[in-house]
Structure formats: structure tokens, C-alpha cells
Coordinates of N, CA and C and ligand atoms in Angstrom, one line a residue:
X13 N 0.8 -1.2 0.0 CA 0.0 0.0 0.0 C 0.9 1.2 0.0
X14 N 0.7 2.1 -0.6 CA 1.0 3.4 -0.9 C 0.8 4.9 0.0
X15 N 1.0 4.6 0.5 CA 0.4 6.3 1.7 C 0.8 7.4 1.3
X16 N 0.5 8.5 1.3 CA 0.3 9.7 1.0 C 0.3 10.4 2.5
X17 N 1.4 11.1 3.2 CA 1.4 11.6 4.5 C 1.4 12.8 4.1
X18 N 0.4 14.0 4.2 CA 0.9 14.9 4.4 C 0.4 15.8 6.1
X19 N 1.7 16.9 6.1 CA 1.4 17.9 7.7 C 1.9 18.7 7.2
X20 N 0.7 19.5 7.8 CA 0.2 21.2 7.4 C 0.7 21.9 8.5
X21 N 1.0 21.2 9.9 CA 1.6 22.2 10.9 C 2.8 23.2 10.6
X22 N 2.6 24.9 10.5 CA 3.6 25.5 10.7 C 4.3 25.1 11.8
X23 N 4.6 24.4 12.8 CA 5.4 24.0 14.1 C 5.9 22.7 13.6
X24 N 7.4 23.0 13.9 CA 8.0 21.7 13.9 C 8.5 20.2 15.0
X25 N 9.3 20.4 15.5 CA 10.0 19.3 16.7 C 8.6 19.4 17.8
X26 N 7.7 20.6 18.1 CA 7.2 20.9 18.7 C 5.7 20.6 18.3
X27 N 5.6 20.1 17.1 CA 4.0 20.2 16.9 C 3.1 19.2 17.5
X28 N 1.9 18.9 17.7 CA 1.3 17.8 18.2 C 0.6 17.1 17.0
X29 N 0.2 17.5 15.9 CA -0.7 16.9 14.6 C 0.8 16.0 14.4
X30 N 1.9 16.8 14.0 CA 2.9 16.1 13.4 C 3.0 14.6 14.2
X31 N 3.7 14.8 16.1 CA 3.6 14.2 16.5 C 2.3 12.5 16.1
X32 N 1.6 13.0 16.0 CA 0.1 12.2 16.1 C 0.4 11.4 14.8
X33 N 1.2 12.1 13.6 CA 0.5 11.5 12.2 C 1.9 10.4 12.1
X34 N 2.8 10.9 13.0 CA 4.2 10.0 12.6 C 3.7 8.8 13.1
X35 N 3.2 8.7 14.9 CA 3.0 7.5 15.7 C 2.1 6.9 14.4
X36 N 0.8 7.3 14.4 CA -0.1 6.3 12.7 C 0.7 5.8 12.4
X37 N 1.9 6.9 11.6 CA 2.7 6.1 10.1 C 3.4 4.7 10.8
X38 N 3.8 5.1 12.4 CA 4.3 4.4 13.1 C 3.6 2.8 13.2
X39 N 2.6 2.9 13.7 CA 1.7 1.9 13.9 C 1.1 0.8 12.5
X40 N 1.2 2.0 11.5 CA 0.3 1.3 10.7 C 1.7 0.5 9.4
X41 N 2.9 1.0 10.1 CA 3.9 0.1 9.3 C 3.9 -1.2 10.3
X42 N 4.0 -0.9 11.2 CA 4.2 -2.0 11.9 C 3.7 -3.1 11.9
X43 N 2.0 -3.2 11.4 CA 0.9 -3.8 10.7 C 1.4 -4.3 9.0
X44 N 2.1 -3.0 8.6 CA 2.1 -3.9 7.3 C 3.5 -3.3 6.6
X45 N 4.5 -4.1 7.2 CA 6.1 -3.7 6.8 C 6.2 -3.4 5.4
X46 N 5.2 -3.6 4.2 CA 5.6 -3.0 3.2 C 5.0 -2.0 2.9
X47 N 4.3 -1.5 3.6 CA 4.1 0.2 3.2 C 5.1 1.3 2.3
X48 N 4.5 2.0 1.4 CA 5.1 2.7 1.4 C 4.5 4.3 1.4
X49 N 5.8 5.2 1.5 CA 5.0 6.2 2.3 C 5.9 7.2 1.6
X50 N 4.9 8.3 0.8 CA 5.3 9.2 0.0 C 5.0 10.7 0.9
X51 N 6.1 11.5 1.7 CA 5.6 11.9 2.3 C 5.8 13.8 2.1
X52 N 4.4 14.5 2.0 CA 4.5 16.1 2.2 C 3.8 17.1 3.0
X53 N 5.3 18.1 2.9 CA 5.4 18.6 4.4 C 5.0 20.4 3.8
X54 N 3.9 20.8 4.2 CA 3.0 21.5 3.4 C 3.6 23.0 4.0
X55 N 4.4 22.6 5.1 CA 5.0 23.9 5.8 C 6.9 24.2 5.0
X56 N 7.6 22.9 4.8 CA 8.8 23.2 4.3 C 8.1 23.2 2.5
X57 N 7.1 22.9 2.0 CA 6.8 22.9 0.4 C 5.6 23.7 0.5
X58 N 5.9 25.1 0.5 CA 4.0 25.6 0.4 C 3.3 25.5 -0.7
X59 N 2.1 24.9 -0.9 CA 1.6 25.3 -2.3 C 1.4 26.8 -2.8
X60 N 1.4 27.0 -3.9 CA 1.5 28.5 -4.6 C 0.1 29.0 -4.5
X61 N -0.6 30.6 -4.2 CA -1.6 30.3 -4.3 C -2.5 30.9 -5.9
X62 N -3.4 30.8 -5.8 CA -4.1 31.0 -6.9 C -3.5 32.2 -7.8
X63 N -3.7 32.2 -9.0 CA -3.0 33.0 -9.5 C -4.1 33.7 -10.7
X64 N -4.0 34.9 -11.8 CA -5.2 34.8 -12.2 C -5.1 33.8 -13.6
X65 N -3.7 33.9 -14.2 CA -3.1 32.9 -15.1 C -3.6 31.5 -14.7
X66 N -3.8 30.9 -13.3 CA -3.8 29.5 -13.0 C -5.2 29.9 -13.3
X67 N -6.3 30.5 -12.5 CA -7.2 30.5 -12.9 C -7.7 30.5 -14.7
X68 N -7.5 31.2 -14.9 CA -7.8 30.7 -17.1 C -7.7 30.1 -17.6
X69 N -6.3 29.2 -16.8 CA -5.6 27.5 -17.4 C -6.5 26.8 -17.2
X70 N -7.1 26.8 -16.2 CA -8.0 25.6 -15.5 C -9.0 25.7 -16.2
X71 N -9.9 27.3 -17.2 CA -11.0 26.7 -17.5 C -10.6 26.8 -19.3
X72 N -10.0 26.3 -19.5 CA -9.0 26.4 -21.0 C -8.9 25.0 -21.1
X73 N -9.1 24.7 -22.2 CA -8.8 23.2 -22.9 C -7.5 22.8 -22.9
X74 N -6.9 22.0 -22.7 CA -5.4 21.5 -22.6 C -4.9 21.5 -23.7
X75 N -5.4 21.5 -24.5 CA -4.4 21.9 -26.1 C -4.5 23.4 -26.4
X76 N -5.2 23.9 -25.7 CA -5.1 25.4 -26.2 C -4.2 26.2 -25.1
X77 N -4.0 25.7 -23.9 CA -3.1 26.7 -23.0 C -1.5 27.0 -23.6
X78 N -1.6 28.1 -23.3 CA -0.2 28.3 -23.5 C 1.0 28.6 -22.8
X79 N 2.2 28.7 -22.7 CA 3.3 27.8 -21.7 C 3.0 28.5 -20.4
X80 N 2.8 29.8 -20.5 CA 2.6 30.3 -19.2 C 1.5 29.8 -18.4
X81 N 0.3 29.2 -18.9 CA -0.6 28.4 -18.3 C -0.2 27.0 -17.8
X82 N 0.4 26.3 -18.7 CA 0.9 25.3 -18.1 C 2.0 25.6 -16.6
X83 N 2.9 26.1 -16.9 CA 3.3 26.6 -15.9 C 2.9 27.5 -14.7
X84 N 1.7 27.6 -15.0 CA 1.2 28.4 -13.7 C 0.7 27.0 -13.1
X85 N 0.2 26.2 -14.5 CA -0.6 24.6 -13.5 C 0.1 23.8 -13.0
X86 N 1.7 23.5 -13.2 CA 2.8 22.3 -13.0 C 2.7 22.0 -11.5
X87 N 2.6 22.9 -10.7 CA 2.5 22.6 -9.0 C 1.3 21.7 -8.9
X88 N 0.2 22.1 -9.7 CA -1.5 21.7 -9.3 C -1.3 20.2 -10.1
X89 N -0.5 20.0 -11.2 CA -0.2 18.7 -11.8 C 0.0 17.9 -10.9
X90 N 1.6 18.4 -10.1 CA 2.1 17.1 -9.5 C 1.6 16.8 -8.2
X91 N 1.0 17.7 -7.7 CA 0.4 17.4 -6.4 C -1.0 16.4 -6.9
X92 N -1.5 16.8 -7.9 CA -2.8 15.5 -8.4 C -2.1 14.5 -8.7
X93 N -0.7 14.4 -9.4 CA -0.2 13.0 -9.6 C -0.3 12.6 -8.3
X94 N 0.3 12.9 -7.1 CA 0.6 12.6 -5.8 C -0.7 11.5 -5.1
X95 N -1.3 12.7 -5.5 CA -2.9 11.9 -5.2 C -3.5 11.0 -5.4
X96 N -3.2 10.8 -6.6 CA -3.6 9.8 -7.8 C -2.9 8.6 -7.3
X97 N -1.8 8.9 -7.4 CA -0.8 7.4 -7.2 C -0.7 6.9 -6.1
X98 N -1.6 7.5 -5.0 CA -1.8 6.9 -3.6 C -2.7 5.9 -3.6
X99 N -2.6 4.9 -2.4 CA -3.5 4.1 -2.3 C -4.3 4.8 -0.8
X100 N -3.6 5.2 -0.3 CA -4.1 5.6 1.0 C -3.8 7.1 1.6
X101 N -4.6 8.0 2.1 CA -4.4 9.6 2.1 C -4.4 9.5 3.5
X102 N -3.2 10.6 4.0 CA -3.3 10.7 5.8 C -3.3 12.6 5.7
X103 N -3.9 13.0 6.0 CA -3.8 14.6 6.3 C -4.2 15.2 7.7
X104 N -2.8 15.3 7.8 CA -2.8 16.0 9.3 C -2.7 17.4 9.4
X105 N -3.1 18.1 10.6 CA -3.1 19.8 10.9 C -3.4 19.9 11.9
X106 N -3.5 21.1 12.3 CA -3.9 21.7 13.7 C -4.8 22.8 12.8
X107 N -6.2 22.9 14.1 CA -7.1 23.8 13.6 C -6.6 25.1 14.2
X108 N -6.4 26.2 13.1 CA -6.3 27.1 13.3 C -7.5 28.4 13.1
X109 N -7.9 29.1 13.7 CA -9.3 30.1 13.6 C -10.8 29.2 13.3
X110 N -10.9 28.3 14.0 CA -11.8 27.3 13.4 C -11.8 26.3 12.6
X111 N -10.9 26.3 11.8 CA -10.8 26.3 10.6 C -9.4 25.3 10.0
X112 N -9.1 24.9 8.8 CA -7.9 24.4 8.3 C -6.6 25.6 8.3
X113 N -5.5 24.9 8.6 CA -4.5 25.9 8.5 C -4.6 26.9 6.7
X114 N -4.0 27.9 6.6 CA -4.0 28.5 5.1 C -3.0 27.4 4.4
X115 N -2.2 27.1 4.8 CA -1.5 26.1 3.7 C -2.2 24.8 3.6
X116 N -2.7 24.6 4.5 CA -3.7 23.2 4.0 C -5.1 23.8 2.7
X117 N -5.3 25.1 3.0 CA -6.7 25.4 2.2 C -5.6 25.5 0.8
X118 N -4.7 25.9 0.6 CA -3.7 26.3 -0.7 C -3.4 24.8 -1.1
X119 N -3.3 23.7 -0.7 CA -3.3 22.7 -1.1 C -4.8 22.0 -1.6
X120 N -5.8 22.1 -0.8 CA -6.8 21.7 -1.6 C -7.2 22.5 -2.8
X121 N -6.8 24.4 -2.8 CA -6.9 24.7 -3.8 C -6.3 24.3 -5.3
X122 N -5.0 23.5 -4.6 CA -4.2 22.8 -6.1 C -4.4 21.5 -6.5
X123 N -5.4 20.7 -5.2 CA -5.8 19.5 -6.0 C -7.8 19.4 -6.3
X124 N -8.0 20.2 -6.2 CA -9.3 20.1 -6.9 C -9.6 20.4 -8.6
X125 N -9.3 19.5 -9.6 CA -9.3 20.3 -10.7 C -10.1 19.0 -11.6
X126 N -10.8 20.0 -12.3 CA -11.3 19.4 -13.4 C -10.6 18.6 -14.7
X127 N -11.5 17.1 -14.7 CA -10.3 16.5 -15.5 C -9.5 15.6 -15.1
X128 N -8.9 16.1 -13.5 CA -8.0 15.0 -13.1 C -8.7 14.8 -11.5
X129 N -8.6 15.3 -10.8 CA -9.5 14.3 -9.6 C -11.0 14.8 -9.8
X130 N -11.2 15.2 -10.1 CA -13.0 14.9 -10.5 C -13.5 15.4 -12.1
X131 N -14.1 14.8 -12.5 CA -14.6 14.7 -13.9 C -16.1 15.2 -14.1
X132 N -16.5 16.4 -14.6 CA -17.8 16.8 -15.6 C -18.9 15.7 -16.3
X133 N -19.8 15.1 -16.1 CA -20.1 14.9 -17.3 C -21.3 15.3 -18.0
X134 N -21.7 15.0 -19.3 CA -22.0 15.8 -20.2 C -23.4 16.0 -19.3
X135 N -24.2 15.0 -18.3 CA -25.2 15.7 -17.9 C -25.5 16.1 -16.9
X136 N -24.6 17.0 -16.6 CA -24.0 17.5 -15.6 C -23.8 17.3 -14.0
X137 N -22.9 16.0 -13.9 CA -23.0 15.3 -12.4 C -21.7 15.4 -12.9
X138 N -20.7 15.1 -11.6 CA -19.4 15.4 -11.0 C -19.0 14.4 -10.7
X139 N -17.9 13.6 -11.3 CA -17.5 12.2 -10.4 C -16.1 12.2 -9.6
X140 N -16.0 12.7 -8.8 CA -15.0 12.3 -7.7 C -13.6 11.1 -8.2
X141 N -12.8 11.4 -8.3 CA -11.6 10.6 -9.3 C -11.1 9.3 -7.8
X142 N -11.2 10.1 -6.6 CA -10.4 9.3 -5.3 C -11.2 8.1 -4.3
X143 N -11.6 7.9 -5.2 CA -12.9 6.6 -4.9 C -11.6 5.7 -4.4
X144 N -12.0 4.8 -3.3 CA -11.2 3.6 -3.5 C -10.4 4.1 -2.1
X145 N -9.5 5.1 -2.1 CA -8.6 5.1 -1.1 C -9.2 5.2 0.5
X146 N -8.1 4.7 1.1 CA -8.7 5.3 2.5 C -8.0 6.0 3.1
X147 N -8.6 7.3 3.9 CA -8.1 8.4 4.0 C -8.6 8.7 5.3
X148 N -7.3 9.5 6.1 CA -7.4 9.6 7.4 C -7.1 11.2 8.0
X149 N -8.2 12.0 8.4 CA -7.9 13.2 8.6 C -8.0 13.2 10.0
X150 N -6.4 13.8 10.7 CA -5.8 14.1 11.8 C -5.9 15.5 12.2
X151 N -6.7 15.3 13.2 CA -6.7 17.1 13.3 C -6.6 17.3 14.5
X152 N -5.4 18.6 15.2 CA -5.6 18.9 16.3 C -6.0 20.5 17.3
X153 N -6.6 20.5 18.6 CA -7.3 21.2 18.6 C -7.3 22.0 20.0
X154 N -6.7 23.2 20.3 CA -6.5 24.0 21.5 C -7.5 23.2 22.4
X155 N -8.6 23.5 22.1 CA -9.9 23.9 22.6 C -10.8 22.1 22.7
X156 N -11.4 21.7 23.6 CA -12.4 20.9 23.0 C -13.6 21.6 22.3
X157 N -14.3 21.0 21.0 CA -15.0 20.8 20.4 C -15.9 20.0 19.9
X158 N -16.5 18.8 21.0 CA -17.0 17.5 21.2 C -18.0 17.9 21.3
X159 N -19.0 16.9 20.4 CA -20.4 17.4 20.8 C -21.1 17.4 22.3
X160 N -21.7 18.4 22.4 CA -22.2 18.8 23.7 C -21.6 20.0 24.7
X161 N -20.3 20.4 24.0 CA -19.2 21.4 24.7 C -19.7 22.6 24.1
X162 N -19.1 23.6 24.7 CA -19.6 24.8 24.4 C -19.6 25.3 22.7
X163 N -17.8 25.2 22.8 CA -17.0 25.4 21.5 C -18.0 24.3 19.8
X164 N -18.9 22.9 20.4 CA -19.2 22.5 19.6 C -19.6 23.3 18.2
X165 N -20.0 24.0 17.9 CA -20.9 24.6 16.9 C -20.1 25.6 16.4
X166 N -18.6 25.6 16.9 CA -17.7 26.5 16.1 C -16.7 25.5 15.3
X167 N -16.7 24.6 15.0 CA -15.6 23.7 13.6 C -16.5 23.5 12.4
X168 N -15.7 24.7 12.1 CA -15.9 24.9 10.7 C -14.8 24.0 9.6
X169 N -13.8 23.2 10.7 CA -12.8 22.4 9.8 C -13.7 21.1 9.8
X170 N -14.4 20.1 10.3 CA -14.5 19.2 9.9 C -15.0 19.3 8.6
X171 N -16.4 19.9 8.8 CA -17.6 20.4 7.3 C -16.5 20.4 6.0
X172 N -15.9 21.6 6.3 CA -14.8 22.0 5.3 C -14.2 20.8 4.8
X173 N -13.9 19.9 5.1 CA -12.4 19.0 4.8 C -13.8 18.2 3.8
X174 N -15.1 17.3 4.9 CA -15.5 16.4 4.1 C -15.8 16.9 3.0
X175 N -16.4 18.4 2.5 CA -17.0 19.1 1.6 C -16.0 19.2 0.4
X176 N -14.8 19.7 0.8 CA -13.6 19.0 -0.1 C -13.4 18.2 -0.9
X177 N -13.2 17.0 0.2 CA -12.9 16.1 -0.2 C -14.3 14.8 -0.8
X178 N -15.0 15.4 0.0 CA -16.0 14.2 -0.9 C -16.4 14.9 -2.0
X179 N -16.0 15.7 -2.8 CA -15.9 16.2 -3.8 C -15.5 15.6 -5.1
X180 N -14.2 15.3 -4.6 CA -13.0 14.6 -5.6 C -12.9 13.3 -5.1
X181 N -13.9 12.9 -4.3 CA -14.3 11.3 -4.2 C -14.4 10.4 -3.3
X182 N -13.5 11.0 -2.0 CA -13.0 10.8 -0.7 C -14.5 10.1 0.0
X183 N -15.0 9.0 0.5 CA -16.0 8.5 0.7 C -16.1 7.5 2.1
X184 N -16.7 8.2 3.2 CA -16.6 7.7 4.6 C -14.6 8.0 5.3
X185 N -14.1 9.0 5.0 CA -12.9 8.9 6.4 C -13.3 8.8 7.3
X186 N -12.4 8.4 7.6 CA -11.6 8.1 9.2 C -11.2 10.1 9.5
X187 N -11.5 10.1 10.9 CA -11.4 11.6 11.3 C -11.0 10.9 13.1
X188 N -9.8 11.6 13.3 CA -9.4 11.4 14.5 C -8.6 13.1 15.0
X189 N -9.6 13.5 16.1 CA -9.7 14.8 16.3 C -9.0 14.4 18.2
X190 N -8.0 15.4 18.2 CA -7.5 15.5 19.0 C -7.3 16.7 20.1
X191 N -8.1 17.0 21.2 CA -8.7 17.7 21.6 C -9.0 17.4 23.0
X192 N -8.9 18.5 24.1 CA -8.1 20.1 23.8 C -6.8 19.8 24.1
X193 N -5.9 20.5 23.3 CA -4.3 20.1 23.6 C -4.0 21.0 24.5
X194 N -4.7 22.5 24.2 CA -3.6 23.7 24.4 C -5.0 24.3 25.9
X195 N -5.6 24.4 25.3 CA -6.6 25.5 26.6 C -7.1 24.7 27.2
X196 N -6.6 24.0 28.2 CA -6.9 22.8 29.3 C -6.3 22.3 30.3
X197 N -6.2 21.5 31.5 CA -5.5 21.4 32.5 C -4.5 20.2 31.8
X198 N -3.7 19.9 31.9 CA -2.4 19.1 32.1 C -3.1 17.9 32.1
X199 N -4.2 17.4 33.1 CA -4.7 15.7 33.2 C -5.5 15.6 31.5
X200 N -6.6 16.8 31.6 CA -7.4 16.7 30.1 C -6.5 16.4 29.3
X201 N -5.3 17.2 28.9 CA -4.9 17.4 27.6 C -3.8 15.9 27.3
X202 N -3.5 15.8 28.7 CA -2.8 14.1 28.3 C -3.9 13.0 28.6
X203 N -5.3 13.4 28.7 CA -6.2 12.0 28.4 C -7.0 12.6 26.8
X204 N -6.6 13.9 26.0 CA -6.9 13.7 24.6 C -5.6 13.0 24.0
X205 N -4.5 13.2 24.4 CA -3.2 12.8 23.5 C -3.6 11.3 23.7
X206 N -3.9 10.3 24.8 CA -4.3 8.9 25.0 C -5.2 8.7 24.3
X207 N -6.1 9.5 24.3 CA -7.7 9.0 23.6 C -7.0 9.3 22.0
X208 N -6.6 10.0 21.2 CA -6.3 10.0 20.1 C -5.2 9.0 19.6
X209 N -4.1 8.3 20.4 CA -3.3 7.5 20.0 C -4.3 6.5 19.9
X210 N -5.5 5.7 21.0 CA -6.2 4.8 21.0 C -6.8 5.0 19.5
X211 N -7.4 6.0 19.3 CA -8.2 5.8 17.8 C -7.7 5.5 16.7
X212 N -6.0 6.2 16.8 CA -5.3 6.3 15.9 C -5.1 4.6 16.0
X213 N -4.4 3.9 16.6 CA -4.1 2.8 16.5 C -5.5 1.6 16.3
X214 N -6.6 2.1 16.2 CA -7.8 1.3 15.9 C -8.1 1.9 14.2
X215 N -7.6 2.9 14.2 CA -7.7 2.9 12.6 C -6.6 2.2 11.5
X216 N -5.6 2.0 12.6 CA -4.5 1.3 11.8 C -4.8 0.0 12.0
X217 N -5.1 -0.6 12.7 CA -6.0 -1.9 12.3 C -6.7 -1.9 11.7
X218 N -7.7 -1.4 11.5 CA -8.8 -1.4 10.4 C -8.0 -1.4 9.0
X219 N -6.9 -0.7 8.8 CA -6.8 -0.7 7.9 C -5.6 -1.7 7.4
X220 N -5.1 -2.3 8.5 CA -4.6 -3.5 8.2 C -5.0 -4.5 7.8
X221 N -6.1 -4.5 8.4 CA -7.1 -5.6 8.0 C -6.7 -6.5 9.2
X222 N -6.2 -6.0 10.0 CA -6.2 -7.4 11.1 C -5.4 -6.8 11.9
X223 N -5.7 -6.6 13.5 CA -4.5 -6.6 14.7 C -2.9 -7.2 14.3
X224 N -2.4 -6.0 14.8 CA -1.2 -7.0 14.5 C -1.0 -7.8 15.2
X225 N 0.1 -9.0 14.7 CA 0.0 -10.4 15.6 C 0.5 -10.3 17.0
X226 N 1.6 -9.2 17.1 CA 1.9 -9.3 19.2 C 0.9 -8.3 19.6
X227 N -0.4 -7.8 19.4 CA -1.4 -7.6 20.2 C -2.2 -8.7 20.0
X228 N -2.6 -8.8 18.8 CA -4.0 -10.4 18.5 C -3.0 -11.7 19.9
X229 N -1.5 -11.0 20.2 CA -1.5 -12.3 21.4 C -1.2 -13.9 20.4
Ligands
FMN315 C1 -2.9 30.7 14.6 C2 -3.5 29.7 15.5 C3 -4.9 29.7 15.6 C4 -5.5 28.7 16.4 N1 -6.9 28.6 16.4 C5 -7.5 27.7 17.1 C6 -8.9 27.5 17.1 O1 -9.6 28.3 16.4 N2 -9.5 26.6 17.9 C7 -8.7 25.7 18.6 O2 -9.3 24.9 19.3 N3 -7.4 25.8 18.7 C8 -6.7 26.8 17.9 N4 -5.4 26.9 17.9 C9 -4.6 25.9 18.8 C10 -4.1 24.7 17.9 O3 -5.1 24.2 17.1 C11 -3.6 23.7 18.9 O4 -2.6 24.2 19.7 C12 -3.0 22.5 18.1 O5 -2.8 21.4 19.0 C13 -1.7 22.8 17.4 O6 -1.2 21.7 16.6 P1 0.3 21.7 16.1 O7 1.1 21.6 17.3 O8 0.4 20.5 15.3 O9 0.5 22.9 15.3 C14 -4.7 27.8 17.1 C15 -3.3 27.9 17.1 C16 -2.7 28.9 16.3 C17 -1.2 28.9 16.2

């Protein structure tokens, strides 16, 4: 299997999504020693953002753009190849203003495109190109945001991501929300960091398809 890691955290040595998405890659090799794992780091590679050239390219026929169009698209290309060639998508972040980091929204601005992860057709329905993979969004979060808490009715990142992504095909993720890290006592925030390894490592079985054998005992 193929994985596709990417972390959108501006924070490095120090981040907790990063933290969170390595243990997964951690776990979920460990389940299945041939993984492989193509991995981007959305804070050392920013995506470019919209341009008005990218925009014209995109609604221009591919035989008609001309080099400066292609070249405004070659970022939005290879990040769709990236996509494409995965069998499995992990995207991690920290919610920032409610919300997806800006370099994670600049990344979905360069893989949504017509053509290559989702297709037109002539009577007029939209088909999503990322059918098939399974895809794990990691997200972490100052504040709890659990239904029933106050903050509930302010994440505007979950909506956001599935609206995205079930766009371009993405169909039932895995969502492991990690919460509260930052605005909370010391006991809460090390029983979210426990509660989210536990999920994380129940999603890595699932997607092993089987416990691995020194837990199965
Ligand atoms: C610019 C900024 C905005 C943030 N906005 C929110 C927010 O709206 N809600 C929230 O719960 N936490 C917010 N946080 C806190 C982070 O989501 C939280 O600390 C998270 O664990 C950071 O993950 P990281 O260490 O991987 O960057 C914000 C942090 C930053 C730096």
C-alpha cells in the first residue's frame, strides 16, 4: 500500500498533529512492513496560491493553454499525480481560527481540478476521481470541540475537509480529532493525547485488516 502523509503544521520538533500523524505512520507500518509512504510537508513545500493565469488555465482546454498556463498549473499537476498514485491519504493539521491551516486550504486549492481528480459529465453530475482510497484526517485542537461542549458549533474544519474532499471522491474517512491540547489542564490534555493514540491505532488496524499479531497475542 501506498500512503500519501501529508502535515500542514507551521510547528516543527514541537507540533502535536505532526507528533500524532508520525505514531499512525508508526503503527500502521508496523501492521504492514511494506508500506510505502510518500511523504509532504506542506509547511517546508508551500503550495502556490491561486493565480489569475492558473485560474484561465484551468477553464481552457489543454491543447489550447499556452506555456505560461501550463506553468502556472505544473504545482496543481504534480500534487494531483501525488494523489492519484496513492492508495491511501493521511492529512494532518492543527485547527487554526476554526478552521484548516491557510496552507492546507492552498493545497486543496491545487488538487481540486477538473479533469484530473474529479470529472464533468455531459449531464451534468461530477464524479470524484479518489474513490477507493482510505483516507485519514488528523486534526488537532487548542480547545475541546466534542459534541455537547460549548466550543461545539464553532468547527468549521471538519464540514470544510469532508465538503472538499467528498468532492473529488474521498467516501466515509476516518477523522481522528485531538482535543483540547492547548486550553486545558495538564490531566485533560494528556487524556486527549491517550484518547487519540487509541483511535489512531484502531484505525491502523482497520486498515490492516487485522490486529497486528503481538497484540492479537
Ligand atoms: C494561529 C492559531 C490559531 C488557532 N486557532 C485555534 C482555534 O480556532 N481553535 C482551537 O481549538 N485551537 C486553535 N489553535 C490551537 C491549535 O489548534 C492547537 O494548539 C493544536 O494542537 C496545534 O497543533 P500543532 O502543534 O500540530 O500545530 C490555534 C493555534 C494557532 C497557532
Amino acid at each position: 500500500m501506498k500512503l500519501l502523509h501529508v502535515d500542514a503544521s507551521p510547528r516543527g520538533e514541537t507540533s502535536s498533529s505532526r507528533a500524532l500523524s508520525h505514531f499512525f505512520v508508526d503503527q500502521l507500518r508496523f501492521r504492514m512492513p511494506a508500506l510505502e509512504v510518500d511523504y509532504l510537508d506542506l509547511a517546508a513545500e508551500a503550495p502556490p496560491a491561486i493565480t489569475e493565469t492558473f485560474t484561465s488555465a484551468t477553464y481552457t482546454p489543454e491543447e489550447e493553454r499556452s506555456a505560461a498556463m501550463r506553468a502556472a498549473l505544473a504545482p496543481s499537476d504534480a500534487l494531483c499525480r501525488r494523489l492519484l498514485g496513492a492508495d491511501a491519504l493521511l492529512f494532518a493539521m492543527p485547527m487554526h481560527n476554526w478552521t484548516m491551516p491557510a496552507s492546507f486550504k492552498a493545497f486543496i486549492d491545487m488538487i481540486v481540478r477538473g479533469g484530473l481528480t474529479y470529472v464533468a459529465t455531459e449531464d451534468g453530475r461530477y464524479i470524484g476521481q479518489l474513490g477507493g482510497r482510505r483516507t485519514l484526517f488528523l486534526t488537532t485542537r487548542g480547545v475541546d470541540l466534542r459534541p455537547g461542549t460549548p466550543f461545539a458549533a464553532m468547527d468549521a474544519l471538519t464540514p470544510a475537509l469532508r465538503a472538499a474532499f467528498g468532492f473529488i471522491g474521498v467516501a466515509d474517512p476516518n477523522f481522528v480529532d485531538a482535543q483540547p491540547l492547548q486550553f486545558a489542564r495538564a490531566a485533560e490534555r494528556a487524556d486527549a493525547f491517550a484518547r487519540a493514540r487509541r483511535e489512531l491505532i484502531a484505525v491502523a488496524e482497520d486498515w490492516a485488516g487485522a490486529p497486528a499479531l503481538s497484540r492479537a497475542g
